[in-house]
Short mmCIF file of C-alpha atoms in Angstrom, two decimals:
data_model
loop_
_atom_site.label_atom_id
_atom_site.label_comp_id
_atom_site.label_asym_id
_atom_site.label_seq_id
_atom_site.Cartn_x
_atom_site.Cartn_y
_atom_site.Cartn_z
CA UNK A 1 8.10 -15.86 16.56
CA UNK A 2 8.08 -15.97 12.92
CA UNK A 3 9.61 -18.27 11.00
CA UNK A 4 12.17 -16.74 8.74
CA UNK A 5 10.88 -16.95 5.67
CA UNK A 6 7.76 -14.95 6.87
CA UNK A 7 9.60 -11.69 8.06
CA UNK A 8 10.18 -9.27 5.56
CA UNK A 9 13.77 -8.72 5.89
CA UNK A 10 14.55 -5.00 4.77
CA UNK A 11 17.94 -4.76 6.10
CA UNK A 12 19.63 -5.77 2.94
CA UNK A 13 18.22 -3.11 1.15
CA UNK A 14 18.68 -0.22 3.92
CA UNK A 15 22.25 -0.91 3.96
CA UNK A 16 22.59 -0.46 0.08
CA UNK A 17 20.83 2.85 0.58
CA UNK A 18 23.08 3.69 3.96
CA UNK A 19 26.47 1.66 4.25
CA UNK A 20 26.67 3.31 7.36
CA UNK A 21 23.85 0.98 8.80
CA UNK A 22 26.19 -2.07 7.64
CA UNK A 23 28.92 -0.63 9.64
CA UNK A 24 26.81 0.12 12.31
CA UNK A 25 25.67 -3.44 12.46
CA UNK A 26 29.13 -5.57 12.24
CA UNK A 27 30.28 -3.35 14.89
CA UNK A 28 27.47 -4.30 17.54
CA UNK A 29 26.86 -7.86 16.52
CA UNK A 30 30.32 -9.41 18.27
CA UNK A 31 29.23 -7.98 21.55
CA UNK A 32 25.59 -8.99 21.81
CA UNK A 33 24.03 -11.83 22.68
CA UNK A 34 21.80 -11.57 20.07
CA UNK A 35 21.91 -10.10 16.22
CA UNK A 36 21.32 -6.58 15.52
CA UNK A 37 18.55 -5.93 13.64
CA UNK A 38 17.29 -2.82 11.76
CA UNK A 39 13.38 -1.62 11.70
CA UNK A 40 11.94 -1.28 8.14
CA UNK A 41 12.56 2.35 7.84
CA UNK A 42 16.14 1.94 8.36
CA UNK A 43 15.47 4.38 11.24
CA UNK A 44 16.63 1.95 14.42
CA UNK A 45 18.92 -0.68 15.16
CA UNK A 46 18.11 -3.27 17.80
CA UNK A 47 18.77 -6.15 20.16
CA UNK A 48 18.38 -7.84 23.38
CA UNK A 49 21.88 -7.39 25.11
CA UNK A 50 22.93 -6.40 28.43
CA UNK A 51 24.90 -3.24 28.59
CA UNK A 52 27.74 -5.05 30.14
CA UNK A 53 30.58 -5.45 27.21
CA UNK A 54 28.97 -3.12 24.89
CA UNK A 55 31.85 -1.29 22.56
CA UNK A 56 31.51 2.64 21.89
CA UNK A 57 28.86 3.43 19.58
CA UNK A 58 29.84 5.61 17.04
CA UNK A 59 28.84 9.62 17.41
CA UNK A 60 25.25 9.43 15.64
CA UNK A 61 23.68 6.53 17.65
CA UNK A 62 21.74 6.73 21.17
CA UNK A 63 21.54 3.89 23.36
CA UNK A 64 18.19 3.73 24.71
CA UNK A 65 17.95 1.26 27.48
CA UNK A 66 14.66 -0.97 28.05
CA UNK A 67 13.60 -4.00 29.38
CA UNK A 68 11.16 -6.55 28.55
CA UNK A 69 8.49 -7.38 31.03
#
C-alpha cells in the first residue's frame, strides 16, 4: 500500500462540492471495520466490511457486495 502522503486524497474536496458525501461517510464509518473512502470522482464510497452490523443506507446509495480473492 501507499504510504499516505503518496495518495492523492480527493475526499476533502468532494465533500465541499457534495456535503451529502460527508454525511454519507460519518454514517458508515462507526460500523465498518475499516474507513470509508470515496473514489476521485466523488462517484463511490468504499470499504472492506462484512455486511453483518451495517446501518440503513440512506435512499440514493446501492450496496454492491464483493469479495476479494
Amino acid at each position: 500500500l501507499l504510504q499516505p502522503a503518496a495518495r492523492e486524497n480527493l475526499a476533502e474536496p468532494a465533500c465541499r462540492v457534495q456535503p451529502r458525501l460527508q454525511s454519507i461517510l460519518d454514517a458508515l464509518n462507526p460500523h465498518t471495520q475499516h474507513p470509508c473512502h470515496i473514489t476521485g470522482s466523488g462517484s463511490t464510497c468504499f470499504t472492506l466490511a462484512t455486511l453483518e452490523g451495517l446501518p440503513s443506507l440512506p435512499e440514493a446509495c446501492t450496496l454492491v457486495p464483493t469479495r476479494l480473492v
